[in-house]
Amino acid sequence: MSRMVVLTGNHAVAYAAKLARVDIVAAYPITPQTSIVEKIAELIESGDMDAVMINVESEHSALAVCYGSAIAGARVLTATSSHGLLYMHEWVHWAARARIPLVMAVTTRTIGTPWNIWPDHSDFMDQRDAGWIMGFAADNQEVLDMVIQGFKISEDPRVYLPVMIGLEGFILGHTATPVELPGQKIIDEWLGPRRQGFLVDGREPVAIGNLAWPEDTEEIFMDLQKSMREALTVIQEVDREYSKIVGREYGGSVQCIRCSDAKYLAVSMGAWSGDLIEAINNLREEGYPVGVLRIRFYRPFPHSEVWKYSRGVKGVIVFDRAISFGAWGQIYTDLVASMHIYTSKLPFITDVIAGIGGVNITYSDFYELVKNFIDRIERDEEPPRFTWYHKRR
Amino acid sequence: MYSRKSPLPYKMRDVVLPGDAACPGCPIPIAWKVLGAVFGEKMILVIPACCSSVVVGPYPYSSIKASVVHVAFASAAAVASGIAEALERRGITDVYVVAWAGDGGTADIGMASLSGAAERNHNIIYIMYDNEAYMNTGIQRSSATPYGAWTTTTPIIGKTEHKKDVAKIMIAHGIPYVATASIGYPHDLYAKLERAKSIHGFKFIHLHAPCPVGWRFDPRYTIKVAKLAVETGMWILYEYYDGKLRISGPSKPFIDSKRRKPIEEYLKLQGRFRKITPEKVEEIRKYVDENWRWVKLLS
Ligand SMILES: Cc1ncc(C[n+]2csc(CCOP(=O)(O)OP(=O)(O)O)c2C)c(N)n1
Ligand SMILES: [Mg+2]
């Protein structure tokens, strides 16, 4: 039986791990991820969750332990943030390139220096080329649902890749909201037992990770790319199946709000999408034909979905909460490239870098930025291609 | 004294197949044959970046007929711990998880993950095969390189610090089993692995493994050099468990310093000590005496 509870985003991760019947959790504390680890420890020690918690000495070992447990047949979860994620980066690549299903929650936090514990997407985005399926939730309910969906996607034979779920620190991580917990039985039935491509449990000799010649290595990574493409389908399927058992459907890789008749699109990812949607709702009331395209899964990049919704629009404004220094925001770059697959005539596309270092971006910021963008195009003015929207303290 | 012993009770080639990629005289396959004798196919070797990652041979082949998991350089202990926990959870009790790492992967970059895994007392056997430098990358110094030795990063004056004593560090962790061993004494290694196999929890074995390429000696002398290390007292074989250190058979004759061979006999076979000065030899002698004093203190 499902039930309503009040949970922070971090606790939603812990309850999702419990519902997914995770066998082993290895993690290392870091603000703002810490309460995930603490909650899981509490659930295990109180006997509410049947799992093993391994309190490792570093994030590098956290993912290494998870990797070991996962290849030996356990369902595992880890969680980290920012510097912890960077510290384990070697293993982020390793886990994906070895095609090991597992799930990691990333409670996002700005990368230092300077020391900063507030959320942007710099840590999450730093992992984008590692071969993980990368989802990003927008509210605590979605955190819970996405972690559970993450296991299903990760363990799908067409995918067999690790899954990373992002949630902003504090904004979701430490803010309690009502969350519906699905019943254990329906999740058990839907998720089923652990599945993986190969198993190293000593019952038969298996070698994994041997030195490989360039051509063999390349084939392995070509296969990874192929699985990424298949994952686009799997993500849609999983979301649809999940909606049948819990009654919530998100739209797969993207969620589009007020898109059907939109002439303009505002693109975002993460919790601030809520503020953006509110701004768009008000702009709609004022007659602006604008919708929000929210990226739920950033990797694989949902290029066909982006095209589906952006085809024929006049302008796209992208909100990036991270930047590839010397270039642009990552979502912008991928969006432009995706659209270019389908057309050589691009609409006006602008990239707004905002909320870096955890700077608070509110409903009214979005309202002004989107309104301004549309007004300029309607006045036949060329909007800027790139803006770093900064607010002083 | 060991030459009269009966052959080891195993079929050496069951697990370690011919056709590996080791250099002539490499100590690694020598030790693996003993591992194979003890664990058979029911062994999961966890190997970080090191010569051994090459020795098993390239994909899609493997020269080891047991499971092998290659892992990032610093992570042998961590991955082995994860595997052991998963096996335990799945009720698999007849498979042994063996982390097999070099001195660099253990004493340097892997020290934190080793210490963490030991403190948590996961049920694994960790073997540090010690060829006393980073051989895979071309003979650079490690913290386990001995004083005075030439390496490509101590190219002219030799190493100016003594060897890090990892077994001692592991004893301080209070784990159930610590031993030193040498590829020159396979019976002794066999017995130690058998004991380690029978103990639940974290087991650490520091295995001395002379490397002809890196130490600059003729490949036919691998065993001779290994034995000389013990006979000169440079390398002391012991076990530590139940709060007590026990000096192992091959090292027992050398408790009495008068019965030890002069350390020059060991040094002169190796090109890496070619330029060592008498003062430095004297410094090594002091280090050896200090090690013996410490070992006797605990036994
Ligand atoms: C993180 C990282 N840093 C450096 C390396 C390069 N590297 C590979 S093996 C090795 C030395 C290994 O030395 P050791 O552990 O003593 O094993 P050996 O090669 O001597 O058998 C180094 C430095 C690496 N693979 N990964
Ligand atoms: Mg070495």
mmCIF file of N, CA, C and O in Angstrom, chain A residues 120-154:
data_model
loop_
_atom_site.group_PDB
_atom_site.id
_atom_site.type_symbol
_atom_site.label_atom_id
_atom_site.label_comp_id
_atom_site.label_asym_id
_atom_site.label_seq_id
_atom_site.Cartn_x
_atom_site.Cartn_y
_atom_site.Cartn_z
ATOM 1 N N ASP A 120 24.953 24.461 -7.309
ATOM 2 C CA ASP A 120 24.751 24.678 -8.741
ATOM 3 C C ASP A 120 24.911 23.297 -9.382
ATOM 4 O O ASP A 120 24.816 22.287 -8.680
ATOM 5 N N HIS A 121 25.124 23.252 -10.686
ATOM 6 C CA HIS A 121 25.202 21.943 -11.339
ATOM 7 C C HIS A 121 26.622 21.584 -11.770
ATOM 8 O O HIS A 121 26.824 20.685 -12.570
ATOM 9 N N SER A 122 27.623 22.319 -11.239
ATOM 10 C CA SER A 122 28.987 22.114 -11.739
ATOM 11 C C SER A 122 29.497 20.700 -11.476
ATOM 12 O O SER A 122 30.173 20.109 -12.317
ATOM 13 N N ASP A 123 29.178 20.140 -10.304
ATOM 14 C CA ASP A 123 29.675 18.790 -10.001
ATOM 15 C C ASP A 123 29.027 17.742 -10.898
ATOM 16 O O ASP A 123 29.681 16.871 -11.462
ATOM 17 N N PHE A 124 27.728 17.856 -11.055
ATOM 18 C CA PHE A 124 26.971 16.916 -11.892
ATOM 19 C C PHE A 124 27.460 16.974 -13.338
ATOM 20 O O PHE A 124 27.766 15.958 -13.952
ATOM 21 N N MET A 125 27.559 18.201 -13.864
ATOM 22 C CA MET A 125 27.931 18.370 -15.269
ATOM 23 C C MET A 125 29.345 17.898 -15.564
ATOM 24 O O MET A 125 29.661 17.503 -16.681
ATOM 25 N N ASP A 126 30.181 17.945 -14.531
ATOM 26 C CA ASP A 126 31.564 17.513 -14.698
ATOM 27 C C ASP A 126 31.652 16.027 -15.055
ATOM 28 O O ASP A 126 32.681 15.550 -15.511
ATOM 29 N N GLN A 127 30.582 15.282 -14.846
ATOM 30 C CA GLN A 127 30.600 13.831 -15.086
ATOM 31 C C GLN A 127 30.018 13.468 -16.446
ATOM 32 O O GLN A 127 29.848 12.303 -16.774
ATOM 33 N N ARG A 128 29.677 14.464 -17.249
ATOM 34 C CA ARG A 128 28.812 14.173 -18.392
ATOM 35 C C ARG A 128 29.442 13.277 -19.445
ATOM 36 O O ARG A 128 28.733 12.653 -20.220
ATOM 37 N N ASP A 129 30.772 13.205 -19.512
ATOM 38 C CA ASP A 129 31.400 12.403 -20.565
ATOM 39 C C ASP A 129 31.825 11.013 -20.086
ATOM 40 O O ASP A 129 32.609 10.336 -20.735
ATOM 41 N N ALA A 130 31.313 10.611 -18.933
ATOM 42 C CA ALA A 130 31.819 9.380 -18.321
ATOM 43 C C ALA A 130 31.036 8.125 -18.715
ATOM 44 O O ALA A 130 31.444 7.018 -18.395
ATOM 45 N N GLY A 131 29.921 8.278 -19.393
ATOM 46 C CA GLY A 131 29.175 7.085 -19.797
ATOM 47 C C GLY A 131 28.058 6.681 -18.853
ATOM 48 O O GLY A 131 27.581 5.551 -18.905
ATOM 49 N N TRP A 132 27.659 7.583 -17.970
ATOM 50 C CA TRP A 132 26.534 7.281 -17.075
ATOM 51 C C TRP A 132 25.217 7.780 -17.671
ATOM 52 O O TRP A 132 25.194 8.792 -18.376
ATOM 53 N N ILE A 133 24.156 7.102 -17.326
ATOM 54 C CA ILE A 133 22.824 7.646 -17.539
ATOM 55 C C ILE A 133 22.656 8.709 -16.449
ATOM 56 O O ILE A 133 22.884 8.424 -15.269
ATOM 57 N N MET A 134 22.280 9.916 -16.843
ATOM 58 C CA MET A 134 22.240 11.005 -15.861
ATOM 59 C C MET A 134 20.866 11.658 -15.802
ATOM 60 O O MET A 134 20.463 12.356 -16.737
ATOM 61 N N GLY A 135 20.174 11.411 -14.703
ATOM 62 C CA GLY A 135 18.862 12.028 -14.497
ATOM 63 C C GLY A 135 18.970 13.161 -13.495
ATOM 64 O O GLY A 135 19.908 13.207 -12.691
ATOM 65 N N PHE A 136 18.032 14.082 -13.561
ATOM 66 C CA PHE A 136 18.037 15.196 -12.606
ATOM 67 C C PHE A 136 16.599 15.471 -12.190
ATOM 68 O O PHE A 136 15.750 15.753 -13.022
ATOM 69 N N ALA A 137 16.343 15.387 -10.898
ATOM 70 C CA ALA A 137 14.966 15.526 -10.411
ATOM 71 C C ALA A 137 14.622 16.983 -10.139
ATOM 72 O O ALA A 137 15.504 17.822 -9.944
ATOM 73 N N ALA A 138 13.329 17.268 -10.105
ATOM 74 C CA ALA A 138 12.886 18.651 -9.873
ATOM 75 C C ALA A 138 12.139 18.810 -8.556
ATOM 76 O O ALA A 138 11.907 19.928 -8.098
ATOM 77 N N ASP A 139 11.700 17.710 -7.956
ATOM 78 C CA ASP A 139 11.093 17.796 -6.624
ATOM 79 C C ASP A 139 11.317 16.475 -5.885
ATOM 80 O O ASP A 139 11.823 15.509 -6.471
ATOM 81 N N ASN A 140 10.951 16.444 -4.613
ATOM 82 C CA ASN A 140 11.298 15.289 -3.792
ATOM 83 C C ASN A 140 10.587 14.005 -4.223
ATOM 84 O O ASN A 140 11.132 12.915 -4.103
ATOM 85 N N GLN A 141 9.358 14.160 -4.707
ATOM 86 C CA GLN A 141 8.649 12.985 -5.216
ATOM 87 C C GLN A 141 9.409 12.389 -6.401
ATOM 88 O O GLN A 141 9.584 11.180 -6.509
ATOM 89 N N GLU A 142 9.871 13.285 -7.244
ATOM 90 C CA GLU A 142 10.601 12.807 -8.418
ATOM 91 C C GLU A 142 11.941 12.181 -8.029
ATOM 92 O O GLU A 142 12.410 11.240 -8.673
ATOM 93 N N VAL A 143 12.549 12.696 -6.950
ATOM 94 C CA VAL A 143 13.786 12.089 -6.457
ATOM 95 C C VAL A 143 13.530 10.617 -6.152
ATOM 96 O O VAL A 143 14.231 9.718 -6.624
ATOM 97 N N LEU A 144 12.486 10.378 -5.368
ATOM 98 C CA LEU A 144 12.170 9.005 -4.987
ATOM 99 C C LEU A 144 11.874 8.153 -6.224
ATOM 100 O O LEU A 144 12.429 7.061 -6.396
ATOM 101 N N ASP A 145 11.031 8.681 -7.087
ATOM 102 C CA ASP A 145 10.631 7.913 -8.273
ATOM 103 C C ASP A 145 11.818 7.670 -9.202
ATOM 104 O O ASP A 145 11.962 6.594 -9.772
ATOM 105 N N MET A 146 12.665 8.679 -9.324
ATOM 106 C CA MET A 146 13.789 8.557 -10.249
ATOM 107 C C MET A 146 14.839 7.559 -9.772
ATOM 108 O O MET A 146 15.447 6.861 -10.582
ATOM 109 N N VAL A 147 15.058 7.500 -8.464
ATOM 110 C CA VAL A 147 16.030 6.526 -7.949
ATOM 111 C C VAL A 147 15.507 5.111 -8.207
ATOM 112 O O VAL A 147 16.249 4.232 -8.668
ATOM 113 N N ILE A 148 14.231 4.897 -7.971
ATOM 114 C CA ILE A 148 13.654 3.569 -8.225
ATOM 115 C C ILE A 148 13.710 3.265 -9.729
ATOM 116 O O ILE A 148 14.160 2.196 -10.148
ATOM 117 N N GLN A 149 13.290 4.237 -10.533
ATOM 118 C CA GLN A 149 13.378 4.061 -11.987
ATOM 119 C C GLN A 149 14.828 3.838 -12.419
ATOM 120 O O GLN A 149 15.098 3.082 -13.356
ATOM 121 N N GLY A 150 15.738 4.491 -11.712
ATOM 122 C CA GLY A 150 17.160 4.379 -12.040
ATOM 123 C C GLY A 150 17.634 2.934 -12.022
ATOM 124 O O GLY A 150 18.375 2.507 -12.909
ATOM 125 N N PHE A 151 17.199 2.178 -11.021
ATOM 126 C CA PHE A 151 17.607 0.770 -10.965
ATOM 127 C C PHE A 151 17.043 -0.013 -12.144
ATOM 128 O O PHE A 151 17.719 -0.866 -12.722
ATOM 129 N N LYS A 152 15.805 0.293 -12.485
ATOM 130 C CA LYS A 152 15.174 -0.423 -13.607
ATOM 131 C C LYS A 152 15.916 -0.128 -14.919
ATOM 132 O O LYS A 152 16.171 -1.026 -15.719
ATOM 133 N N ILE A 153 16.271 1.130 -15.110
ATOM 134 C CA ILE A 153 16.980 1.526 -16.335
ATOM 135 C C ILE A 153 18.382 0.907 -16.348
ATOM 136 O O ILE A 153 18.812 0.305 -17.331
ATOM 137 N N SER A 154 19.071 1.043 -15.216
ATOM 138 C CA SER A 154 20.437 0.563 -15.094
ATOM 139 C C SER A 154 20.545 -0.935 -15.368
ATOM 140 O O SER A 154 21.480 -1.398 -16.017
#
